[in-house]
Tab-separated table of C-alpha atoms and ligand atoms in Angstrom:
chain	number	residue	atom	x	y	z
A	26	UNK	CA	-62.956	-82.729	32.867
A	27	UNK	CA	-66.700	-83.207	32.268
A	28	UNK	CA	-69.054	-82.065	35.553
A	29	UNK	CA	-70.632	-84.871	36.770
A	30	UNK	CA	-74.454	-83.994	37.532
A	31	UNK	CA	-75.298	-84.697	41.814
A	32	UNK	CA	-76.837	-88.702	43.035
A	33	UNK	CA	-79.305	-86.354	45.028
A	34	UNK	CA	-81.255	-83.599	43.841
A	35	UNK	CA	-80.010	-80.830	45.933
A	36	UNK	CA	-76.339	-81.945	46.178
A	37	UNK	CA	-75.351	-78.381	46.865
A	38	UNK	CA	-77.382	-78.356	50.362
A	39	UNK	CA	-76.638	-82.026	51.762
A	40	UNK	CA	-73.428	-83.476	53.251
A	41	UNK	CA	-71.981	-85.857	50.766
A	42	UNK	CA	-70.336	-88.716	51.357
A	43	UNK	CA	-66.644	-88.898	49.413
A	44	UNK	CA	-66.005	-92.375	49.038
A	45	UNK	CA	-66.733	-96.502	48.480
A	46	UNK	CA	-64.241	-98.988	48.588
A	47	UNK	CA	-65.661	-102.808	46.946
A	48	UNK	CA	-62.539	-105.238	46.255
A	49	UNK	CA	-62.877	-108.608	45.523
A	50	UNK	CA	-60.671	-112.004	45.522
A	51	UNK	CA	-60.730	-115.662	44.690
A	52	UNK	CA	-63.269	-115.240	41.352
A	53	UNK	CA	-63.199	-115.575	37.368
A	54	UNK	CA	-62.751	-111.900	36.815
A	55	UNK	CA	-62.812	-109.922	39.561
A	56	UNK	CA	-63.034	-106.662	37.508
A	57	UNK	CA	-66.247	-107.387	36.558
A	58	UNK	CA	-67.672	-107.763	40.250
A	59	UNK	CA	-65.397	-104.515	41.327
A	60	UNK	CA	-67.067	-102.630	38.515
A	61	UNK	CA	-70.553	-104.007	39.785
A	62	UNK	CA	-69.910	-103.244	43.389
A	63	UNK	CA	-68.729	-99.672	42.848
A	64	UNK	CA	-71.974	-99.237	40.513
A	65	UNK	CA	-73.693	-100.133	43.762
A	66	UNK	CA	-71.994	-97.595	45.368
A	67	UNK	CA	-72.336	-94.742	43.076
A	68	UNK	CA	-74.322	-92.815	46.008
A	69	UNK	CA	-70.760	-92.676	47.947
A	70	UNK	CA	-69.190	-90.566	45.366
A	71	UNK	CA	-70.048	-89.857	41.487
A	72	UNK	CA	-66.687	-87.645	40.691
A	73	UNK	CA	-64.475	-90.226	39.332
A	74	UNK	CA	-64.311	-94.330	40.118
A	75	UNK	CA	-60.545	-96.729	39.540
A	76	UNK	CA	-60.288	-100.237	39.292
A	77	UNK	CA	-57.323	-102.144	40.205
A	78	UNK	CA	-56.193	-105.668	39.626
A	79	UNK	CA	-53.786	-108.561	39.745
A	80	UNK	CA	-53.536	-111.431	36.997
A	81	UNK	CA	-50.216	-113.733	37.434
A	82	UNK	CA	-48.988	-113.277	34.067
A	83	UNK	CA	-49.912	-109.644	33.253
A	84	UNK	CA	-49.629	-108.446	36.226
A	85	UNK	CA	-50.952	-105.059	38.041
A	86	UNK	CA	-53.721	-103.669	35.815
A	87	UNK	CA	-55.100	-99.999	36.608
A	88	UNK	CA	-57.686	-98.168	34.976
A	89	UNK	CA	-58.923	-94.658	36.342
A	90	UNK	CA	-61.428	-92.648	34.893
A	91	UNK	CA	-63.604	-89.358	35.785
A	92	UNK	CA	-67.446	-90.101	35.705
A	93	UNK	CA	-69.777	-92.941	36.513
A	94	UNK	CA	-69.107	-96.086	37.173
A	95	UNK	CA	-71.364	-97.177	34.528
A	96	UNK	CA	-69.739	-94.787	31.932
A	97	UNK	CA	-66.525	-96.643	32.001
A	98	UNK	CA	-66.366	-99.739	33.617
A	99	UNK	CA	-68.497	-101.412	31.234
A	100	UNK	CA	-66.437	-101.774	28.093
A	101	UNK	CA	-65.082	-104.743	26.554
A	102	UNK	CA	-61.640	-102.763	25.874
A	103	UNK	CA	-61.666	-100.966	29.173
A	104	UNK	CA	-62.566	-104.794	31.342
A	105	UNK	CA	-60.840	-107.273	29.423
A	106	UNK	CA	-57.208	-105.331	30.336
A	107	UNK	CA	-58.058	-105.452	33.409
A	108	UNK	CA	-57.824	-109.533	34.394
A	109	UNK	CA	-56.985	-111.716	37.489
A	110	UNK	CA	-58.862	-113.128	39.726
A	111	UNK	CA	-58.016	-110.343	42.487
A	112	UNK	CA	-59.235	-106.533	42.767
A	113	UNK	CA	-60.398	-103.964	44.263
A	114	UNK	CA	-62.189	-99.982	43.585
A	115	UNK	CA	-63.306	-97.260	44.900
A	116	UNK	CA	-65.982	-94.113	43.932
A	117	UNK	CA	-64.672	-90.468	45.313
A	118	UNK	CA	-66.078	-87.345	45.272
A	119	UNK	CA	-63.250	-85.630	46.421
A	120	UNK	CA	-62.020	-85.629	49.995
A	121	UNK	CA	-58.836	-84.111	50.884
A	122	UNK	CA	-56.667	-82.745	47.785
A	123	UNK	CA	-58.002	-80.861	44.826
A	124	UNK	CA	-61.090	-80.936	46.194
A	125	UNK	CA	-63.988	-79.698	43.279
A	126	UNK	CA	-61.356	-79.763	40.881
A	127	UNK	CA	-59.575	-83.337	40.488
A	128	UNK	CA	-56.792	-84.597	38.607
A	129	UNK	CA	-56.567	-87.909	37.626
A	130	UNK	CA	-54.156	-88.544	39.457
A	131	UNK	CA	-56.024	-87.922	42.887
A	132	UNK	CA	-57.955	-90.884	41.715
A	133	UNK	CA	-57.855	-93.683	44.064
A	134	UNK	CA	-56.954	-96.645	43.973
A	135	UNK	CA	-53.086	-96.200	44.662
A	136	UNK	CA	-50.441	-97.994	44.191
A	137	UNK	CA	-46.981	-98.890	45.355
A	138	UNK	CA	-44.428	-101.217	43.864
A	139	UNK	CA	-42.136	-102.811	47.176
A	140	UNK	CA	-39.174	-104.839	47.889
A	141	UNK	CA	-41.315	-107.611	48.788
A	142	UNK	CA	-43.905	-107.018	45.457
A	143	UNK	CA	-46.439	-104.200	44.549
A	144	UNK	CA	-49.650	-103.039	46.912
A	145	UNK	CA	-52.557	-100.889	45.937
A	146	UNK	CA	-54.996	-99.491	48.406
A	147	UNK	CA	-57.827	-97.473	48.714
A	148	UNK	CA	-59.384	-95.460	50.996
A	149	UNK	CA	-62.680	-93.926	52.614
A	150	UNK	CA	-62.403	-91.631	55.183
A	151	UNK	CA	-60.555	-88.734	55.729
A	152	UNK	CA	-56.905	-88.439	57.580
A	153	UNK	CA	-56.989	-85.466	59.929
A	154	UNK	CA	-53.164	-85.116	60.448
A	155	UNK	CA	-52.165	-86.084	56.983
A	156	UNK	CA	-50.781	-82.473	56.360
A	157	UNK	CA	-48.351	-83.199	59.099
A	158	UNK	CA	-47.428	-86.251	57.986
A	159	UNK	CA	-47.103	-84.992	54.261
A	160	UNK	CA	-44.420	-82.865	55.280
A	161	UNK	CA	-42.461	-85.054	57.319
A	162	UNK	CA	-42.587	-87.480	54.611
A	163	UNK	CA	-41.154	-84.663	52.175
A	164	UNK	CA	-39.065	-84.023	54.417
A	165	UNK	CA	-37.522	-87.040	54.764
A	166	UNK	CA	-37.608	-87.639	50.641
A	167	UNK	CA	-40.997	-89.020	49.701
A	168	UNK	CA	-41.738	-87.707	46.275
A	169	UNK	CA	-45.669	-87.737	46.568
A	170	UNK	CA	-47.752	-87.935	43.257
A	171	UNK	CA	-51.438	-86.448	44.462
A	172	UNK	CA	-52.509	-84.051	46.444
A	173	UNK	CA	-54.524	-86.829	48.452
A	174	UNK	CA	-54.146	-87.650	51.693
A	175	UNK	CA	-54.368	-91.554	51.291
A	176	UNK	CA	-50.881	-91.182	49.614
A	177	UNK	CA	-49.601	-90.834	52.745
A	178	UNK	CA	-50.338	-94.191	53.543
A	179	UNK	CA	-48.313	-95.863	50.521
A	180	UNK	CA	-45.325	-93.851	51.035
A	181	UNK	CA	-45.545	-94.662	55.029
A	182	UNK	CA	-45.739	-98.242	53.972
A	183	UNK	CA	-42.648	-98.046	51.719
A	184	UNK	CA	-40.784	-96.215	54.403
A	185	UNK	CA	-41.460	-98.721	57.049
A	186	UNK	CA	-38.926	-101.846	58.076
A	187	UNK	CA	-41.757	-104.461	58.492
A	188	UNK	CA	-40.592	-107.842	56.787
A	189	UNK	CA	-44.179	-108.337	54.313
A	190	UNK	CA	-47.076	-106.014	52.793
A	191	UNK	CA	-49.949	-106.352	55.715
A	192	UNK	CA	-47.261	-105.680	58.467
A	193	UNK	CA	-46.155	-102.746	56.488
A	194	UNK	CA	-49.897	-101.132	55.929
A	195	UNK	CA	-50.276	-101.802	60.233
A	196	UNK	CA	-47.161	-99.922	61.019
A	197	UNK	CA	-48.036	-97.214	58.822
A	198	UNK	CA	-52.089	-96.924	59.802
A	199	UNK	CA	-50.706	-96.961	63.254
A	200	UNK	CA	-49.454	-93.240	62.247
A	201	UNK	CA	-52.363	-92.543	60.987
A	202	UNK	CA	-55.064	-90.565	62.605
A	203	UNK	CA	-58.880	-89.788	61.455
A	204	UNK	CA	-61.557	-92.045	60.147
A	205	UNK	CA	-60.200	-94.771	57.579
A	206	UNK	CA	-61.959	-97.727	55.848
A	207	UNK	CA	-59.340	-99.409	53.372
A	208	UNK	CA	-59.441	-101.811	51.220
A	209	UNK	CA	-56.063	-103.074	49.620
A	210	UNK	CA	-54.545	-106.001	47.784
A	211	UNK	CA	-51.186	-107.663	47.050
A	212	UNK	CA	-50.824	-110.183	44.232
A	213	UNK	CA	-52.407	-112.617	46.670
A	214	UNK	CA	-53.978	-110.592	49.369
A	215	UNK	CA	-57.098	-108.656	50.370
A	216	UNK	CA	-57.337	-106.475	53.109
A	217	UNK	CA	-59.234	-104.371	54.406
A	218	UNK	CA	-58.875	-102.225	57.919
A	219	UNK	CA	-60.857	-100.286	59.893
A	220	UNK	CA	-59.580	-97.362	61.935
A	221	UNK	CA	-59.639	-97.989	65.919
A	222	UNK	CA	-63.102	-95.995	66.126
A	223	UNK	CA	-64.463	-97.869	63.298
A	224	UNK	CA	-66.101	-94.165	61.539
A	225	UNK	CA	-66.535	-95.215	58.446
A	226	UNK	CA	-68.094	-98.438	57.307
A	227	UNK	CA	-66.927	-101.917	55.957
A	228	UNK	CA	-68.333	-105.332	55.411
A	229	UNK	CA	-67.251	-108.811	54.804
A	230	UNK	CA	-68.775	-111.001	51.870
A	231	UNK	CA	-68.698	-114.755	51.028
A	232	UNK	CA	-69.262	-115.224	47.082
A	233	UNK	CA	-68.477	-118.706	45.733
A	234	UNK	CA	-64.948	-119.975	47.104
A	235	UNK	CA	-63.717	-115.754	47.145
A	236	UNK	CA	-64.200	-112.978	49.568
A	237	UNK	CA	-65.217	-109.606	48.845
A	238	UNK	CA	-65.119	-106.285	51.342
A	239	UNK	CA	-66.932	-103.629	50.711
A	240	UNK	CA	-68.342	-100.116	52.259
A	241	UNK	CA	-71.889	-101.432	52.374
A	242	UNK	CA	-73.941	-104.780	51.871
A	243	UNK	CA	-75.766	-103.239	49.070
A	244	UNK	CA	-72.648	-104.223	46.753
A	245	UNK	CA	-72.731	-107.614	48.020
A	246	UNK	CA	-76.568	-108.199	46.847
A	247	UNK	CA	-75.722	-106.818	43.073
A	248	UNK	CA	-72.613	-109.559	42.861
A	249	UNK	CA	-74.657	-111.990	44.581
A	250	UNK	CA	-72.567	-112.286	47.489
A	251	UNK	CA	-73.341	-113.366	50.996
A	252	UNK	CA	-72.928	-110.762	54.159
A	253	UNK	CA	-71.091	-112.470	56.301
A	254	UNK	CA	-70.534	-109.532	58.946
A	255	UNK	CA	-69.162	-106.197	59.792
A	256	UNK	CA	-65.507	-106.151	59.954
A	257	UNK	CA	-64.920	-104.732	63.359
A	258	UNK	CA	-63.530	-101.063	64.777
A	259	UNK	CA	-59.887	-101.567	64.757
A	260	UNK	CA	-60.029	-105.152	62.829
A	261	UNK	CA	-57.286	-106.300	59.948
A	262	UNK	CA	-58.457	-108.258	57.372
A	263	UNK	CA	-56.491	-110.426	55.332
A	264	UNK	CA	-58.135	-113.066	52.821
A	265	UNK	CA	-56.494	-115.449	50.447
A	266	UNK	CA	-58.487	-117.971	48.691
A	267	UNK	CA	-57.230	-119.954	51.411
A	268	UNK	CA	-59.530	-118.070	54.280
A	269	UNK	CA	-59.126	-115.133	56.551
A	270	UNK	CA	-57.051	-113.898	59.376
A	271	UNK	CA	-58.398	-111.266	61.437
A	272	UNK	CA	-56.447	-109.231	63.599
A	273	UNK	CA	-56.109	-106.005	65.709
A	274	UNK	CA	-53.241	-103.692	65.469
A	275	UNK	CA	-54.097	-101.069	67.303
A	276	UNK	CA	-54.809	-100.036	70.873
A	277	UNK	CA	-58.882	-100.605	71.250
A	278	UNK	CA	-61.436	-97.994	71.809
A	279	UNK	CA	-65.234	-97.772	72.133
A	280	UNK	CA	-66.337	-97.381	68.563
A	281	UNK	CA	-67.975	-93.988	66.947
A	282	UNK	CA	-69.441	-95.224	63.806
A	283	UNK	CA	-70.498	-92.053	61.900
A	284	UNK	CA	-74.244	-91.756	63.051
A	285	UNK	CA	-75.202	-90.048	60.022
A	286	UNK	CA	-74.792	-93.173	57.532
A	287	UNK	CA	-77.773	-94.439	59.393
A	288	UNK	CA	-79.744	-91.298	58.716
A	289	UNK	CA	-78.906	-90.140	54.907
A	290	UNK	CA	-75.433	-91.340	53.064
A	291	UNK	CA	-76.247	-95.592	53.315
A	292	UNK	CA	-78.474	-96.655	50.638
A	293	UNK	CA	-81.960	-97.573	52.690
A	294	UNK	CA	-81.607	-101.591	51.390
A	295	UNK	CA	-78.162	-101.806	53.275
A	296	UNK	CA	-77.725	-103.287	56.415
A	297	UNK	CA	-75.884	-101.363	59.577
A	298	UNK	CA	-75.729	-102.677	62.613
A	299	UNK	CA	-77.599	-105.979	61.597
A	300	UNK	CA	-81.234	-103.835	60.362
A	301	UNK	CA	-81.372	-102.469	57.445
A	302	UNK	CA	-81.184	-98.632	56.861
A	303	UNK	CA	-84.550	-98.492	55.718
A	304	UNK	CA	-85.888	-99.612	59.133
A	305	UNK	CA	-83.862	-97.450	61.239
A	306	UNK	CA	-85.202	-94.405	59.270
A	307	UNK	CA	-88.718	-95.337	59.670
A	308	UNK	CA	-87.806	-95.092	63.485
A	309	UNK	CA	-86.093	-92.065	62.978
A	310	UNK	CA	-89.560	-90.876	61.582
A	311	UNK	CA	-91.637	-92.298	64.276
A	312	UNK	CA	-89.047	-90.932	66.346
A	313	UNK	CA	-89.621	-87.418	65.097
A	314	UNK	CA	-93.472	-87.817	64.560
A	315	UNK	CA	-93.676	-88.355	69.175
A	316	UNK	CA	-90.877	-85.749	69.949
A	317	UNK	CA	-92.729	-83.431	67.597
A	318	UNK	CA	-95.897	-83.927	67.055
A	319	UNK	CA	-98.265	-80.539	64.255
A	320	UNK	CA	-101.969	-80.823	63.131
A	321	UNK	CA	-101.840	-81.142	59.662
A	322	UNK	CA	-103.685	-83.284	56.518
A	323	UNK	CA	-100.775	-84.506	54.618
A	324	UNK	CA	-96.918	-85.981	55.490
A	325	UNK	CA	-94.917	-85.767	52.718
A	326	UNK	CA	-91.437	-86.848	51.935
A	327	UNK	CA	-87.699	-84.015	50.292
A	328	UNK	CA	-87.647	-86.757	48.082
A	329	UNK	CA	-85.455	-89.593	48.302
A	330	UNK	CA	-83.557	-89.330	51.279
A	331	UNK	CA	-86.521	-88.432	53.289
A	332	UNK	CA	-88.989	-91.152	52.653
A	333	UNK	CA	-88.513	-93.541	55.139
A	334	UNK	CA	-88.673	-91.459	57.916
A	335	UNK	CA	-91.561	-89.924	56.476
A	336	UNK	CA	-93.325	-92.934	56.159
A	337	UNK	CA	-91.985	-93.280	60.105
A	338	UNK	CA	-93.800	-89.882	60.933
A	339	UNK	CA	-97.235	-91.194	59.278
A	340	UNK	CA	-97.375	-94.583	60.661
A	341	UNK	CA	-96.474	-92.830	64.136
A	342	UNK	CA	-99.073	-89.997	63.683
A	343	UNK	CA	-102.011	-91.400	61.622
A	344	UNK	CA	-101.224	-88.406	58.832
A	345	UNK	CA	-101.786	-89.566	55.559
A	346	UNK	CA	-98.373	-89.942	53.628
A	347	UNK	CA	-98.483	-88.754	50.487
A	348	UNK	CA	-96.084	-87.818	47.469
A	349	UNK	CA	-96.561	-84.301	47.701
A	350	UNK	CA	-93.073	-83.687	45.612
A	351	UNK	CA	-91.988	-85.499	42.858
A	352	UNK	CA	-88.472	-86.079	41.392
A	353	UNK	CA	-87.498	-86.278	37.988
A	354	UNK	CA	-86.035	-89.316	37.769
A	355	UNK	CA	-83.904	-88.208	34.507
A	356	UNK	CA	-81.948	-85.532	35.140
A	357	UNK	CA	-78.724	-86.774	33.127
A	358	UNK	CA	-76.548	-85.260	31.365
A	359	UNK	CA	-78.669	-82.707	29.393
A	360	UNK	CA	-78.080	-80.046	31.859
A	361	UNK	CA	-74.661	-80.272	32.609
A	362	UNK	CA	-73.373	-76.882	31.758
A	363	UNK	CA	-77.199	-75.276	32.166
A	364	UNK	CA	-77.494	-72.039	30.796
A	365	UNK	CA	-78.300	-69.208	32.844
A	366	UNK	CA	-82.119	-69.357	32.114
A	367	UNK	CA	-82.227	-73.132	33.135
A	368	UNK	CA	-80.077	-72.706	35.722
A	369	UNK	CA	-82.329	-69.882	37.546
A	370	UNK	CA	-85.010	-72.850	37.727
A	371	UNK	CA	-83.076	-74.700	40.527
A	372	UNK	CA	-85.027	-77.296	42.292
A	373	UNK	CA	-87.767	-76.791	40.049
A	374	UNK	CA	-85.782	-79.011	37.528
A	375	UNK	CA	-85.134	-81.950	39.639
A	376	UNK	CA	-88.567	-81.702	41.479
A	377	UNK	CA	-92.106	-80.737	41.006
A	378	UNK	CA	-94.798	-80.680	43.348
A	379	UNK	CA	-98.219	-82.633	42.819
A	380	UNK	CA	-100.012	-79.579	42.675
A	381	UNK	CA	-103.854	-82.159	43.211
A	382	UNK	CA	-102.529	-83.088	46.501
A	383	UNK	CA	-101.455	-80.365	48.114
A	384	UNK	CA	-103.957	-77.526	47.268
A	385	UNK	CA	-105.770	-76.554	51.076
A	386	UNK	CA	-103.819	-78.846	52.830
A	387	UNK	CA	-101.842	-78.336	55.781
A	388	UNK	CA	-98.258	-80.088	54.499
A	389	UNK	CA	-95.265	-81.479	57.004
A	390	UNK	CA	-92.249	-82.215	54.847
A	391	UNK	CA	-89.834	-84.378	56.360
A	392	UNK	CA	-86.122	-84.327	55.012
A	393	UNK	CA	-82.991	-85.802	56.332
A	394	UNK	CA	-81.557	-82.435	57.358
A	395	UNK	CA	-80.949	-79.068	56.828
A	396	UNK	CA	-77.824	-77.643	55.577
A	397	UNK	CA	-77.182	-74.723	54.289
A	398	UNK	CA	-80.958	-74.367	53.769
A	399	UNK	CA	-81.476	-72.744	50.715
A	400	UNK	CA	-83.051	-75.834	49.367
A	401	UNK	CA	-85.684	-75.710	51.612
A	402	UNK	CA	-86.234	-72.200	51.418
A	403	UNK	CA	-87.312	-73.156	47.518
A	404	UNK	CA	-89.123	-76.444	48.523
A	405	UNK	CA	-91.656	-73.979	50.757
A	406	UNK	CA	-91.917	-71.952	47.799
A	407	UNK	CA	-93.439	-74.664	45.805
A	408	UNK	CA	-95.323	-75.874	48.178
A	409	UNK	CA	-96.883	-72.969	48.991
A	410	UNK	CA	-97.302	-71.837	45.434
A	411	UNK	CA	-99.246	-74.849	44.629
A	412	UNK	CA	-101.885	-73.779	46.979
A	413	UNK	CA	-100.633	-75.450	50.638
A	414	UNK	CA	-102.337	-73.900	53.244
A	415	UNK	CA	-99.442	-74.687	56.021
A	416	UNK	CA	-96.452	-75.532	55.745
A	417	UNK	CA	-94.117	-78.116	58.383
A	418	UNK	CA	-90.687	-78.788	58.335
A	419	UNK	CA	-89.905	-82.032	60.151
A	420	UNK	CA	-85.760	-82.956	59.643
A	421	UNK	CA	-84.740	-86.804	60.826
A	422	UNK	CA	-81.777	-85.571	61.620
A	423	UNK	CA	-80.399	-82.623	65.437
A	424	UNK	CA	-79.803	-79.369	63.789
A	425	UNK	CA	-76.044	-80.240	61.718
A	426	UNK	CA	-74.276	-77.469	63.001
A	427	UNK	CA	-70.232	-79.181	62.959
A	428	UNK	CA	-68.497	-79.885	59.516
A	429	UNK	CA	-67.322	-82.695	59.359
A	430	UNK	CA	-63.400	-84.035	59.175
A	431	UNK	CA	-63.731	-87.749	58.562
A	432	UNK	CA	-64.467	-87.895	55.780
A	433	UNK	CA	-67.953	-86.115	54.341
A	434	UNK	CA	-67.675	-83.155	52.992
A	435	UNK	CA	-69.056	-80.041	54.512
A	436	UNK	CA	-69.486	-76.306	53.715
A	437	UNK	CA	-67.342	-74.076	56.138
A	438	UNK	CA	-69.442	-73.696	60.100
A	439	UNK	CA	-70.253	-70.181	58.950
A	440	UNK	CA	-72.135	-71.485	55.968
A	441	UNK	CA	-73.773	-74.142	58.571
A	442	UNK	CA	-77.727	-72.373	58.605
A	443	UNK	CA	-77.992	-74.140	63.010
A	444	UNK	CA	-74.289	-72.860	63.522
A	445	UNK	CA	-75.240	-68.910	63.322
A	446	UNK	CA	-79.105	-69.970	64.479
A	447	UNK	CA	-81.331	-71.304	66.810
A	448	UNK	CA	-84.382	-73.307	65.366
A	449	UNK	CA	-86.869	-70.443	65.775
A	450	UNK	CA	-84.695	-68.363	64.239
A	451	UNK	CA	-84.475	-70.922	61.488
A	452	UNK	CA	-87.842	-71.013	60.986
A	453	UNK	CA	-88.315	-67.262	60.454
A	454	UNK	CA	-85.351	-67.298	58.312
A	455	UNK	CA	-87.355	-70.322	55.890
A	456	UNK	CA	-90.701	-68.700	56.635
A	457	UNK	CA	-92.177	-71.732	57.376
A	458	UNK	CA	-95.407	-72.393	59.992
A	459	UNK	CA	-92.607	-74.352	61.926
A	460	UNK	CA	-89.827	-75.943	61.736
A	461	UNK	CA	-88.550	-78.737	64.239
A	462	UNK	CA	-85.375	-81.463	64.630
A	463	UNK	CA	-85.710	-84.577	66.021
A	464	UNK	CA	-83.396	-84.445	69.449
A	465	UNK	CA	-79.880	-86.208	69.548
A	466	UNK	CA	-81.247	-88.646	72.198
A	467	UNK	CA	-84.480	-89.254	69.795
A	468	UNK	CA	-81.783	-89.893	67.173
A	469	UNK	CA	-80.089	-92.744	69.201
A	470	UNK	CA	-83.102	-94.297	69.951
A	471	UNK	CA	-83.871	-94.613	66.880
A	472	UNK	CA	-81.030	-96.248	66.057
A	473	UNK	CA	-81.324	-98.877	68.447
A	474	UNK	CA	-80.043	-97.110	71.660
A	475	UNK	CA	-82.925	-97.495	74.154
A	476	UNK	CA	-81.210	-95.206	76.812
A	477	UNK	CA	-80.689	-92.647	74.485
A	478	UNK	CA	-77.123	-90.646	74.398
A	479	UNK	CA	-74.389	-91.399	76.682
A	480	UNK	CA	-72.949	-88.133	76.974
A	481	UNK	CA	-70.487	-89.531	78.649
A	482	UNK	CA	-69.113	-91.932	76.253
A	483	UNK	CA	-71.651	-91.056	72.801
A	484	UNK	CA	-71.518	-94.657	71.488
A	485	UNK	CA	-71.915	-92.891	67.888
A	486	UNK	CA	-69.678	-90.259	66.542
A	487	UNK	CA	-72.080	-86.906	66.278
A	488	UNK	CA	-70.092	-84.367	65.567
A	489	UNK	CA	-71.449	-82.774	63.125
A	490	UNK	CA	-74.209	-82.324	65.428
A	491	UNK	CA	-72.494	-82.027	69.160
A	492	UNK	CA	-69.426	-80.699	68.315
A	493	UNK	CA	-67.788	-83.377	69.836
A	494	UNK	CA	-65.117	-84.888	68.082
A	495	UNK	CA	-63.994	-87.435	68.483
A	496	UNK	CA	-60.618	-87.420	67.342
A	497	UNK	CA	-58.904	-84.244	67.352
A	498	UNK	CA	-58.738	-82.611	63.499
A	499	UNK	CA	-54.932	-81.924	64.034
A	500	UNK	CA	-54.616	-80.164	60.458
A	501	UNK	CA	-57.814	-78.416	60.660
A	502	UNK	CA	-56.686	-76.563	64.386
A	503	UNK	CA	-53.554	-76.118	62.935
A	504	UNK	CA	-55.483	-73.849	60.259
A	505	UNK	CA	-57.727	-71.975	62.462
A	506	UNK	CA	-60.678	-74.327	62.965
A	507	UNK	CA	-62.072	-73.312	66.804
A	508	UNK	CA	-63.506	-76.351	68.727
A	509	UNK	CA	-66.134	-76.072	71.042
A	510	UNK	CA	-65.312	-74.736	74.106
A	511	UNK	CA	-66.049	-76.369	77.774
A	512	UNK	CA	-68.699	-73.757	78.054
A	513	UNK	CA	-70.818	-74.109	75.073
B	7	SF4	S1	-69.444	-85.439	62.182
B	7	SF4	FE1	-71.314	-86.181	61.323
B	7	SF4	S2	-71.113	-86.985	58.981
B	7	SF4	FE2	-69.050	-86.853	60.081
B	7	SF4	S3	-68.608	-88.958	60.838
B	7	SF4	FE3	-69.190	-87.440	62.545
B	7	SF4	S4	-71.777	-88.061	62.309
B	7	SF4	FE4	-70.635	-88.881	60.579
């Protein structure tokens, strides 16, 4: 299997969103729209992708491939084998399952044949009780094809006694804990569901007489669909070419949308919570500047994800913004299997310092997060090598001290720099002149919560910063993960 180059220059030192989902109904050649939608969602998963369609004559068809959407779902051969007016698709990095060594059978969408017809399902998120469910299902005779936790949903649907597929899906998802945004399809229905907390995003769009569901609005833009609204936490929509039925099958709970979507995962041209992600990131930069001012000559982003926050920091502080670091846009397949010599060049392959700007300057570097800290250290060395007088890191998220179990790839807790060091210890470890993070309250203000974080009932999921998990990660606790104690 070819190893895909990361979309972000430091993917090995970033939290990584693990999936994007897309679906469309009521259009001619749905697969073409799904492929375009998945292409726009490629930042949410680069390892593999799949599309399922249904055509009244040809029935269900599917194609699942490793690699980028543009390399797999553009040829006439593949696309003409996916006919029909309804289709769903999925891009993935590996979630649960055989992480890092995915088999093609783990690539979604999954398909199940039921007495009342077939259904395909694609899922973004992570089922936190998947191990327990899988054990139970296997004991009761289910035969699993993949190591993906999403397959549990298909088996739970198969065992449901409900009369139709949407009702079976409701039944199945009531047994599932954790974070899920699901896009599914039958022969005639496109179905979207968000978990009761609404941890992962899902939006609805309108295209001609048809409808689309997508992880993000940027994928609606690419197919020319109008953004209608976000699917609500705990909502299930059943869409046919005749219209939309909206159901709320779960017990209502306060929503806990992933606050990191605002910081890093979503594309800056997407709309979240009625505001562009770009604007929110700029507001985060402004808040960061208010909380953590420092005298300096230049504000530089760590490209690309630090850019809007760096612009916000510069606007608020009055310190000039500059592209002090240039990203090589053409990191392609050339270095898929790099030689030892090339690998040792590390960050320099992906980034270069704009020496003429940096030399002799006191530089503020704005990045979206610090995970392991390995890349921050290398960037600091590059900036100093280019002659900077001082290097100050400003980080557009609070310290990432806890792993995510809701569909985001995170290193084990002991690999997270902030889990083992205080802010000043991290500054020393990175050997920078200063290192400051936005506060959790500051982040909440920047995303539109003017009063900051409600400590009694946080308005978002922020577990990777606070250690307060809105859903107990039952499987991980079974495997020995220690939750934050009340005393911490
Ligand atoms: S733990 Fe962090 S990354 Fe995971 S869902 Fe919550 S806020 Fe998002």
